[in-house]
PDB file of C-alpha atoms in Angstrom:
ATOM      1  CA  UNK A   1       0.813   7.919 -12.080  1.00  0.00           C
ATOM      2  CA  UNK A   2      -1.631   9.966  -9.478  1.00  0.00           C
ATOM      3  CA  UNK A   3      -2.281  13.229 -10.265  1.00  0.00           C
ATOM      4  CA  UNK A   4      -2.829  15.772  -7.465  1.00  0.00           C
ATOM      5  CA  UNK A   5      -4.720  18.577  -8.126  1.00  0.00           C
ATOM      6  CA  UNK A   6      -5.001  21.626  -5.394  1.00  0.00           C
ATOM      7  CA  UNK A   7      -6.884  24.495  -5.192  1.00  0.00           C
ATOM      8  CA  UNK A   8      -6.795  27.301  -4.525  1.00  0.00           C
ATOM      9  CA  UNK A   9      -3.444  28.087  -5.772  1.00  0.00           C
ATOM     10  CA  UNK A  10      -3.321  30.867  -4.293  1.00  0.00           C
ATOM     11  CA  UNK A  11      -5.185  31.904  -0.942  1.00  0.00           C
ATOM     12  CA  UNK A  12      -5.039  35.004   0.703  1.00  0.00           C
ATOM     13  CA  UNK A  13      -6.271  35.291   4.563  1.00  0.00           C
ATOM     14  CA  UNK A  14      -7.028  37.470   7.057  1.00  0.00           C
ATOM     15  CA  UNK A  15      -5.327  36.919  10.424  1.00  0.00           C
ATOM     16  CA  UNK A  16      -7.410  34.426  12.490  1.00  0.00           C
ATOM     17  CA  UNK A  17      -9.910  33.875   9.948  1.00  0.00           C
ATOM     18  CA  UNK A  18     -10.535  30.154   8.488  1.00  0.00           C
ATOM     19  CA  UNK A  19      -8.862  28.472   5.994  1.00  0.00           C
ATOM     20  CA  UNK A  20      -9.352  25.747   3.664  1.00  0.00           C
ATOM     21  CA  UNK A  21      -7.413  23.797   0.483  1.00  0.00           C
ATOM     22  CA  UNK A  22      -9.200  21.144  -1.762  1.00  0.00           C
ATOM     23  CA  UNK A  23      -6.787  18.651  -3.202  1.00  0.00           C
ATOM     24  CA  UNK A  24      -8.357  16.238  -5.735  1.00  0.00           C
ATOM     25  CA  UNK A  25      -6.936  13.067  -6.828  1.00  0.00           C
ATOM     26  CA  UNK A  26      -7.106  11.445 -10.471  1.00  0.00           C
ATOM     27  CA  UNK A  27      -7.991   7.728  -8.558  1.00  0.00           C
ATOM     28  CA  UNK A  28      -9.063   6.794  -5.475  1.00  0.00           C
ATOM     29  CA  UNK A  29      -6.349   6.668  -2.600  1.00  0.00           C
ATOM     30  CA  UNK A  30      -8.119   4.213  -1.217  1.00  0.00           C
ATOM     31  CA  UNK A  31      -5.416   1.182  -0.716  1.00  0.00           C
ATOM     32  CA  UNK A  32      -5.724  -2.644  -1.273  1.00  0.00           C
ATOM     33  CA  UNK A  33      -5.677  -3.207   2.711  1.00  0.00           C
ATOM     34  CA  UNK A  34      -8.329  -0.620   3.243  1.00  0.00           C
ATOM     35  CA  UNK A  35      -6.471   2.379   4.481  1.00  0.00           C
ATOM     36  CA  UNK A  36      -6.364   5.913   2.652  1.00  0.00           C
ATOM     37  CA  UNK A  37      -2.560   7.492   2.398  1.00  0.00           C
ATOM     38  CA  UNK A  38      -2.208  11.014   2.295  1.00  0.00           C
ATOM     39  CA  UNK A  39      -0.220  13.220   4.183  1.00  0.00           C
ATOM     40  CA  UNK A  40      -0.481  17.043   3.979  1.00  0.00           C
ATOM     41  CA  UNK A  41       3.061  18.940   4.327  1.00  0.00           C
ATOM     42  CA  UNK A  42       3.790  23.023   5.463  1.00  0.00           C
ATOM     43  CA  UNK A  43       6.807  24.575   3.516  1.00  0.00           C
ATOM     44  CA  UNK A  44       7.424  28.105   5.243  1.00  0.00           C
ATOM     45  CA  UNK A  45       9.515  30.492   3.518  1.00  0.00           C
ATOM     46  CA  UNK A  46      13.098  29.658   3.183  1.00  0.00           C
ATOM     47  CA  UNK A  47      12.361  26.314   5.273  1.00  0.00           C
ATOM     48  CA  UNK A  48      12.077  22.637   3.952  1.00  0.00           C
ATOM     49  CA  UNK A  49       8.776  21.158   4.264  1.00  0.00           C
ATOM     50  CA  UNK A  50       7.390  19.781   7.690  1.00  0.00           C
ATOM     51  CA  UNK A  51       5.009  17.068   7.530  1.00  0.00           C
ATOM     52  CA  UNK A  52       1.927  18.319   9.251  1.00  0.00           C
ATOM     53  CA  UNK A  53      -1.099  15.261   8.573  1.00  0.00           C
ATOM     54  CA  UNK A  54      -0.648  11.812   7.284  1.00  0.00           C
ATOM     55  CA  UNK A  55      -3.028   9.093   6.946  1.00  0.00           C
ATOM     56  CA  UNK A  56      -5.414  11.957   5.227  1.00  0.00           C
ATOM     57  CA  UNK A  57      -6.289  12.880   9.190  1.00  0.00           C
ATOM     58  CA  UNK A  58      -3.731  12.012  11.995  1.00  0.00           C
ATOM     59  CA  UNK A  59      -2.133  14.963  13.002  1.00  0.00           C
ATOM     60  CA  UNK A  60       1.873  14.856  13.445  1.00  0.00           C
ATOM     61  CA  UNK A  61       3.474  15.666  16.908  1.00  0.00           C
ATOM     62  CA  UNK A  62       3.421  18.668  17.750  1.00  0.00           C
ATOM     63  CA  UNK A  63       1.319  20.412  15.284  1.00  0.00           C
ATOM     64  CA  UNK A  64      -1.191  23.105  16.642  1.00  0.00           C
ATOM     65  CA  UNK A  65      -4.907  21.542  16.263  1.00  0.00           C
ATOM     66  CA  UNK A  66      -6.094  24.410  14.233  1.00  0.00           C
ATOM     67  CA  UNK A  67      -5.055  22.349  11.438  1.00  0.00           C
ATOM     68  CA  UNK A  68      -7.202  19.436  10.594  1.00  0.00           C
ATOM     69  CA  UNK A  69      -7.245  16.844   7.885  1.00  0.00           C
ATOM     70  CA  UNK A  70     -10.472  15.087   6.048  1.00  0.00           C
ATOM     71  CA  UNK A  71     -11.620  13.372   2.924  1.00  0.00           C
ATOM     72  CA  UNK A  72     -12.044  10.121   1.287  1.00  0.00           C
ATOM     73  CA  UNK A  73     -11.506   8.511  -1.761  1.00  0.00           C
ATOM     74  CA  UNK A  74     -10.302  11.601  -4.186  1.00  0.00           C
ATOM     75  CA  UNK A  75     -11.488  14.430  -2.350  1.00  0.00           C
ATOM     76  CA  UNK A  76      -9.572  15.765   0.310  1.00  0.00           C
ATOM     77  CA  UNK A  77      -9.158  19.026   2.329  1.00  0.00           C
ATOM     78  CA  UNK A  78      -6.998  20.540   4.784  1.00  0.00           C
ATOM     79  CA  UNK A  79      -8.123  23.238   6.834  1.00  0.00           C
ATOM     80  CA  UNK A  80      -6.836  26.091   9.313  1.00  0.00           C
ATOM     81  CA  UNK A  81      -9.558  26.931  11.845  1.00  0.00           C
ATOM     82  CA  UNK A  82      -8.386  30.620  12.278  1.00  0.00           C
ATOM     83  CA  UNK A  83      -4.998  31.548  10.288  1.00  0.00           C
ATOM     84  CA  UNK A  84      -2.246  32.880  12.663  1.00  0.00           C
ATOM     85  CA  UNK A  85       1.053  34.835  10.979  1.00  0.00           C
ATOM     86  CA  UNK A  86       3.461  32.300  11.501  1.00  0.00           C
ATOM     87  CA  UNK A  87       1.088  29.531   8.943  1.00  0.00           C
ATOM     88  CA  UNK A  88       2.080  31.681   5.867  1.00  0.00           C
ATOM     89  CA  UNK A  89       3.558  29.625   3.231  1.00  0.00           C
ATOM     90  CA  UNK A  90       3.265  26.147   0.905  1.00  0.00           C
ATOM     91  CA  UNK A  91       1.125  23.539   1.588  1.00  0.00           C
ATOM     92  CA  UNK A  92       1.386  19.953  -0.621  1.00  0.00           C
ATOM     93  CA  UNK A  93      -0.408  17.428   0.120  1.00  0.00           C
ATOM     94  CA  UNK A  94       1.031  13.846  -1.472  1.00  0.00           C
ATOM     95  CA  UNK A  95      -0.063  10.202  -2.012  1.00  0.00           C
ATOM     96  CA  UNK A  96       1.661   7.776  -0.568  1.00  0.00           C
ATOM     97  CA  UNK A  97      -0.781   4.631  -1.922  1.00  0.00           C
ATOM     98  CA  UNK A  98      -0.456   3.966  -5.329  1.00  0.00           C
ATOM     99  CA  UNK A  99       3.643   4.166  -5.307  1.00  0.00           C
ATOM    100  CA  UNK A 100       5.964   4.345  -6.715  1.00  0.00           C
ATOM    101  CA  UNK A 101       6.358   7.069  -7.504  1.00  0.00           C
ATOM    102  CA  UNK A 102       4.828   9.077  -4.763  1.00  0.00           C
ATOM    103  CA  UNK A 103       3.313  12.318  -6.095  1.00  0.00           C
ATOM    104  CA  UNK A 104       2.731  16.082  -4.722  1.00  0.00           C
ATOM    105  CA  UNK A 105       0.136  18.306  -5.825  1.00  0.00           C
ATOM    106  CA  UNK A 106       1.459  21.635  -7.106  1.00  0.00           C
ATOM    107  CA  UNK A 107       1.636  23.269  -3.807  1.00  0.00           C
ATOM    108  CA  UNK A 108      -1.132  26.256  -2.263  1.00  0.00           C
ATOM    109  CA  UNK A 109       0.265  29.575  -1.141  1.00  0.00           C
ATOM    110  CA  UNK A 110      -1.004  31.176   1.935  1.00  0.00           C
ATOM    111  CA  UNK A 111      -0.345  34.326   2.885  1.00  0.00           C
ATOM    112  CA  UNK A 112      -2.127  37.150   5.042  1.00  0.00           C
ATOM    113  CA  UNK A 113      -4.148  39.566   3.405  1.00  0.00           C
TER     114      UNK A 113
ATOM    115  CA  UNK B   1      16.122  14.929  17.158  1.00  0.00           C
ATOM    116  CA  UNK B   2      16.621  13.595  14.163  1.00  0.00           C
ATOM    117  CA  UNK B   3      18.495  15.366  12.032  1.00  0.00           C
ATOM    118  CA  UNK B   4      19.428  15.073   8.476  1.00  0.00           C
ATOM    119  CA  UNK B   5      22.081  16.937   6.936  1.00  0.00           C
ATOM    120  CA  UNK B   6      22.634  17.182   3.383  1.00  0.00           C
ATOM    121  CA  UNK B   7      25.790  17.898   1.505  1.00  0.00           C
ATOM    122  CA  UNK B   8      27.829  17.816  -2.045  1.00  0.00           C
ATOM    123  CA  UNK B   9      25.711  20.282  -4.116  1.00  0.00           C
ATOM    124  CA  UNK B  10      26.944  22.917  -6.159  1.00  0.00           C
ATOM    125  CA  UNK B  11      27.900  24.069  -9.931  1.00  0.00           C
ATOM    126  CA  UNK B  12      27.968  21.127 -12.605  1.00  0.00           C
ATOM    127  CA  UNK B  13      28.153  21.423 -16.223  1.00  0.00           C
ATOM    128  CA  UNK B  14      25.265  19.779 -18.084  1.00  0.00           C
ATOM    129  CA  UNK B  15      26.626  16.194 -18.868  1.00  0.00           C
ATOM    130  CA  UNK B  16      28.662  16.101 -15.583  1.00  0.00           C
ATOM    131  CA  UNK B  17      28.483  14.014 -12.437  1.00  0.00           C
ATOM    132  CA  UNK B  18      27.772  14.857  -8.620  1.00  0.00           C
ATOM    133  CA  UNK B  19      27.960  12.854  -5.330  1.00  0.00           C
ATOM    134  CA  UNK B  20      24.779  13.805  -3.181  1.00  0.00           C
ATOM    135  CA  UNK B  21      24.994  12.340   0.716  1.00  0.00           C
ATOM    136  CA  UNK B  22      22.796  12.741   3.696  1.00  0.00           C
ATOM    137  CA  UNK B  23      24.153  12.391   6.791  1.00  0.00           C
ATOM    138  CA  UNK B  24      22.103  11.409   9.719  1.00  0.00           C
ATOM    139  CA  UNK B  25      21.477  11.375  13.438  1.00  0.00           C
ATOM    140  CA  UNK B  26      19.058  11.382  16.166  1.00  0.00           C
ATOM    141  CA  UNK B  27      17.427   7.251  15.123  1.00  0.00           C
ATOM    142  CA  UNK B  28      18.600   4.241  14.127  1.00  0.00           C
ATOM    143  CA  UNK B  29      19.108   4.857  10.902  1.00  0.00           C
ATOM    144  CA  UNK B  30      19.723   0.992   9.541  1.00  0.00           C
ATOM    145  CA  UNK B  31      15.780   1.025  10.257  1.00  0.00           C
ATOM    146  CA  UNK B  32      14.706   2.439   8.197  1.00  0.00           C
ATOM    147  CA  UNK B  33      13.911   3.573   4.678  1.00  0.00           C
ATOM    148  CA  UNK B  34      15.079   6.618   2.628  1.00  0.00           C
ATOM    149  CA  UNK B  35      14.211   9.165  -0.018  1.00  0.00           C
ATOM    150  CA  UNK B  36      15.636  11.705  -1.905  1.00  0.00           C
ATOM    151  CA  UNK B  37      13.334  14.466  -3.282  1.00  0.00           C
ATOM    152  CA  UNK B  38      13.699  17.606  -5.586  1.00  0.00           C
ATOM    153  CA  UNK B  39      12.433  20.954  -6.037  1.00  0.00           C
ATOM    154  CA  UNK B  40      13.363  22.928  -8.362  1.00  0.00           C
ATOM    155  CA  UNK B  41      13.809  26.929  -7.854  1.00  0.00           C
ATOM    156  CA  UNK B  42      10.244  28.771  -7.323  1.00  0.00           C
ATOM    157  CA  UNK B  43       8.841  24.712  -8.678  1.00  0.00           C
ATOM    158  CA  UNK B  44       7.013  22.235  -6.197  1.00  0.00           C
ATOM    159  CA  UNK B  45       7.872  19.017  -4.945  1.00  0.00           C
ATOM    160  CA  UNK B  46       9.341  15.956  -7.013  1.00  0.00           C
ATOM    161  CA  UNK B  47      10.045  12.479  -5.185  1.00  0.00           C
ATOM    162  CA  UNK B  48      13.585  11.410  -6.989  1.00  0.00           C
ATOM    163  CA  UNK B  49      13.979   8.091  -5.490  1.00  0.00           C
ATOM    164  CA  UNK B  50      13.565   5.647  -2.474  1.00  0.00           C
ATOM    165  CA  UNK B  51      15.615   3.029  -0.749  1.00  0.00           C
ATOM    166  CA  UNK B  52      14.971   0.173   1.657  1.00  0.00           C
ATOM    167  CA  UNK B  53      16.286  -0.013   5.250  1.00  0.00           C
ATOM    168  CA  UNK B  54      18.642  -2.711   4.146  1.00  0.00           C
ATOM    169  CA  UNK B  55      19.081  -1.983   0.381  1.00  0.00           C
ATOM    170  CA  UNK B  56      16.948  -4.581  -0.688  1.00  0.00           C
ATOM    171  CA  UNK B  57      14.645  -2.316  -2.722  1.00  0.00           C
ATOM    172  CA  UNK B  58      15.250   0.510  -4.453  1.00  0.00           C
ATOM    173  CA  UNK B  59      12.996   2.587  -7.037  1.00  0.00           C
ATOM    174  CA  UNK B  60      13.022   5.719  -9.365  1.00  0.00           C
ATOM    175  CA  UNK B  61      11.135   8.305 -11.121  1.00  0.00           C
ATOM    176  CA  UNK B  62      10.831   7.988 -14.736  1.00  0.00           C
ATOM    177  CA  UNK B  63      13.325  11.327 -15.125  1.00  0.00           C
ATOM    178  CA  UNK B  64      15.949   9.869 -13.570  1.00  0.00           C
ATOM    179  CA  UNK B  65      16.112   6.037 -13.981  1.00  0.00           C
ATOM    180  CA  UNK B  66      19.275   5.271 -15.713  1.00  0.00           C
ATOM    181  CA  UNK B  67      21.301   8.325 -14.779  1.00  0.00           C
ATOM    182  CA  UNK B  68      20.814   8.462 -10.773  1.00  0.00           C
ATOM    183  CA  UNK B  69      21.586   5.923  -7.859  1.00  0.00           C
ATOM    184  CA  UNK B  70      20.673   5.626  -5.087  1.00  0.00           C
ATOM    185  CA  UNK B  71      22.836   3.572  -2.228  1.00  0.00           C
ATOM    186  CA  UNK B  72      23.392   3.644   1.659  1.00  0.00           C
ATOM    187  CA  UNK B  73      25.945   2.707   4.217  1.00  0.00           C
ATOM    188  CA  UNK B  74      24.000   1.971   7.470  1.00  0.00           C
ATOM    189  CA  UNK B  75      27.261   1.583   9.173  1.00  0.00           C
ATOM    190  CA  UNK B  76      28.160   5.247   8.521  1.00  0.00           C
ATOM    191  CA  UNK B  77      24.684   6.830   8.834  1.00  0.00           C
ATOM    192  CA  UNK B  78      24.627   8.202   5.736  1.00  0.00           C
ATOM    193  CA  UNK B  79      22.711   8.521   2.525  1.00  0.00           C
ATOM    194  CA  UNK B  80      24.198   9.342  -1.120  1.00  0.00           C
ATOM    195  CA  UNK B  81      22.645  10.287  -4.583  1.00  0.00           C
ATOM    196  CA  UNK B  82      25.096   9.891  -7.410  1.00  0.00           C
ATOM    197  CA  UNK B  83      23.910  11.583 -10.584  1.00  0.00           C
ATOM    198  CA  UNK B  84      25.449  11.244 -13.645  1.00  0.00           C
ATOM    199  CA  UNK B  85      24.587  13.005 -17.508  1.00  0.00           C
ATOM    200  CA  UNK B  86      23.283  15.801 -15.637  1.00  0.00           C
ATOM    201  CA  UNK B  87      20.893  18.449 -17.164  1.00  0.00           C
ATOM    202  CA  UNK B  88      19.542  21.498 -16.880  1.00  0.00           C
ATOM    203  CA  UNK B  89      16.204  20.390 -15.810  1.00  0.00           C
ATOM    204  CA  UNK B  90      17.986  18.393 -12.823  1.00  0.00           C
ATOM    205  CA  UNK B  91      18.583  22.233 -11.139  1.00  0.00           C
ATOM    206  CA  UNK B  92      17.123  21.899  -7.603  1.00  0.00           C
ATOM    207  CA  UNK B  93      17.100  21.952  -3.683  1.00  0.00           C
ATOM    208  CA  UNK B  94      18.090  18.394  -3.262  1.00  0.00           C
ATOM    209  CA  UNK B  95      16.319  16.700   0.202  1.00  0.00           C
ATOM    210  CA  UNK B  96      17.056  13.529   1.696  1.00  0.00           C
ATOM    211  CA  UNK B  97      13.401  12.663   3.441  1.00  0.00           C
ATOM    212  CA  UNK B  98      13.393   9.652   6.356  1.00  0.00           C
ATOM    213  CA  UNK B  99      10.974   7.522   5.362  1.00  0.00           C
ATOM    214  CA  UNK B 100       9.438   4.344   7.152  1.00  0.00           C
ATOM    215  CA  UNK B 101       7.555   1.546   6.327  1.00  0.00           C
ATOM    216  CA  UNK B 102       4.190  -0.053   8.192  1.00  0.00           C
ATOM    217  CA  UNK B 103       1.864  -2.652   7.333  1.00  0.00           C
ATOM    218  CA  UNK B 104       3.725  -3.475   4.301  1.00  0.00           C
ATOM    219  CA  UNK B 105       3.296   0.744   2.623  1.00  0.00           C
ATOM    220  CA  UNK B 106       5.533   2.954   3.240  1.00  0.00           C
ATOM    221  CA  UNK B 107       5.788   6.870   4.110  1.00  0.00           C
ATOM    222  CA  UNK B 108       8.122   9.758   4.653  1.00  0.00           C
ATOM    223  CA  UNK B 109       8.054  11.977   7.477  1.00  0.00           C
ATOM    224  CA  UNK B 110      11.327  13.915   8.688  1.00  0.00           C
ATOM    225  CA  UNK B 111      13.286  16.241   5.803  1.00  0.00           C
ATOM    226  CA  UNK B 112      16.503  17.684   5.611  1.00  0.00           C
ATOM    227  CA  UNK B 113      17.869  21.293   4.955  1.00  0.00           C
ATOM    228  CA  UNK B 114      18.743  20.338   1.232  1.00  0.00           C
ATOM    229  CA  UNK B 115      21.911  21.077  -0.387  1.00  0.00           C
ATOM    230  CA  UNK B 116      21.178  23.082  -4.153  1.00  0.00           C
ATOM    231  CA  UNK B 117      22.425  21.260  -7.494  1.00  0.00           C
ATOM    232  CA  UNK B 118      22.739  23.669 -10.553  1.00  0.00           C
ATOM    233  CA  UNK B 119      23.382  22.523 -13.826  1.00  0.00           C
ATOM    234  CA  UNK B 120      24.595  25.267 -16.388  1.00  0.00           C
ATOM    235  CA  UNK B 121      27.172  25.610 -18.917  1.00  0.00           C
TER     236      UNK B 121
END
């Protein structure tokens, strides 16, 4: 199976600052037909998760464009451009390439500082 | 919208059974394909299982193969998990996630609420 491996675990921000989260994969994502799967998901407090980037880039519907999606291969890294009070929470990201099963990484706290 | 809305959760004994089901709205559900995934209390994320538009293929994670199924009824809407020899380590927010399927992989996108499962004696 993929492992998924995040960091930081924890990240503390100051309001309107930057933000960013590594996630690390044990293999390449990259698929047979060329593509890289990889979604990113938000989990606020008391709320299930929201899918906020899939396809390791593509921003969902909806979702503001402070938040941005890049890598390749096993590297990849979601970032905040400036933090804003209502981003505190989880963020996963998950493989969706070699499944199943589909995996999570263990999950980055954000919270203001 | 879509909307999914899961239900049956509660208090089991370790060993027992439970009837999970996700009811849903908002897209044509008989299009497409469904998950179930887990979390338990203060824990991350754990994909259960996943099930094919038309129940044509259906897979498991390693801790539950043998004791869970997974099954649909696309004329209904709905979604169930039925999970038998339960154990402690099956405690969790259950979520029934929509998923869909493109260029022959396939992703989730939409969750539910979740409904809680708690196994203790």
């Amino acid at each position: 199976d993929v492992v998924l491996t995040q960091s930081p675990l924890s990240l503390p921000v100051t309001l309107g600052q930057p933000a960013s989260i590594s996630c690390r994969s044990s293999q390449s994502l990259v698929h047979s037909d060329g593509n890289t799967y990889l979604n990113w998901f938000q989990q606020r407090p008391g709320q299930s998760p929201r899918r906020l980037i899939y396809k390791v880039s593509k921003r969902d519907s909806g979702v503001p464009d402070r938040f941005s999606g890049s890598g390749s291969g096993t590297d990849f890294t979601l970032k905040i451009s400036r933090v804003e009070a209502e981003d505190v929470g989880v963020y996963y990201c998950m493989q969706y390439t070699h499944w199943p099963p589909y995996t999570f990484g263990q999950g980055t706290k954000l919270e203001i500082k | 919208e879509v909307q999914l809305v899961e239900s049956g959760g509660g208090l089991v004994k370790p060993g027992g059974s439970l009837r999970l089901s996700c009811a849903a709205s908002g897209f044509t559900f008989s299009s497409y394909s469904m998950n179930w995934v887990r979390q338990a209390p203060g824990k991350g994320l754990e994909w259960v299982s996943f099930i094919t538009s038309s129940s044509s293929y259906i897979y498991y994670a390693d801790s539950v193969k043998g004791r869970f199924t997974i099954s649909r009824d696309n004329a209904k809407n709905s979604l169930y998990l039925q999970m038998n020899s339960l154990r402690a380590e099956d405690t969790a927010v259950y979520y029934c996630a929509r998923g869909y399927c493109t260029g022959g992989n396939c992703n989730f996108d939409y969750w539910g609420q979740g409904t809680l499962v708690t196994v203790s004696s």
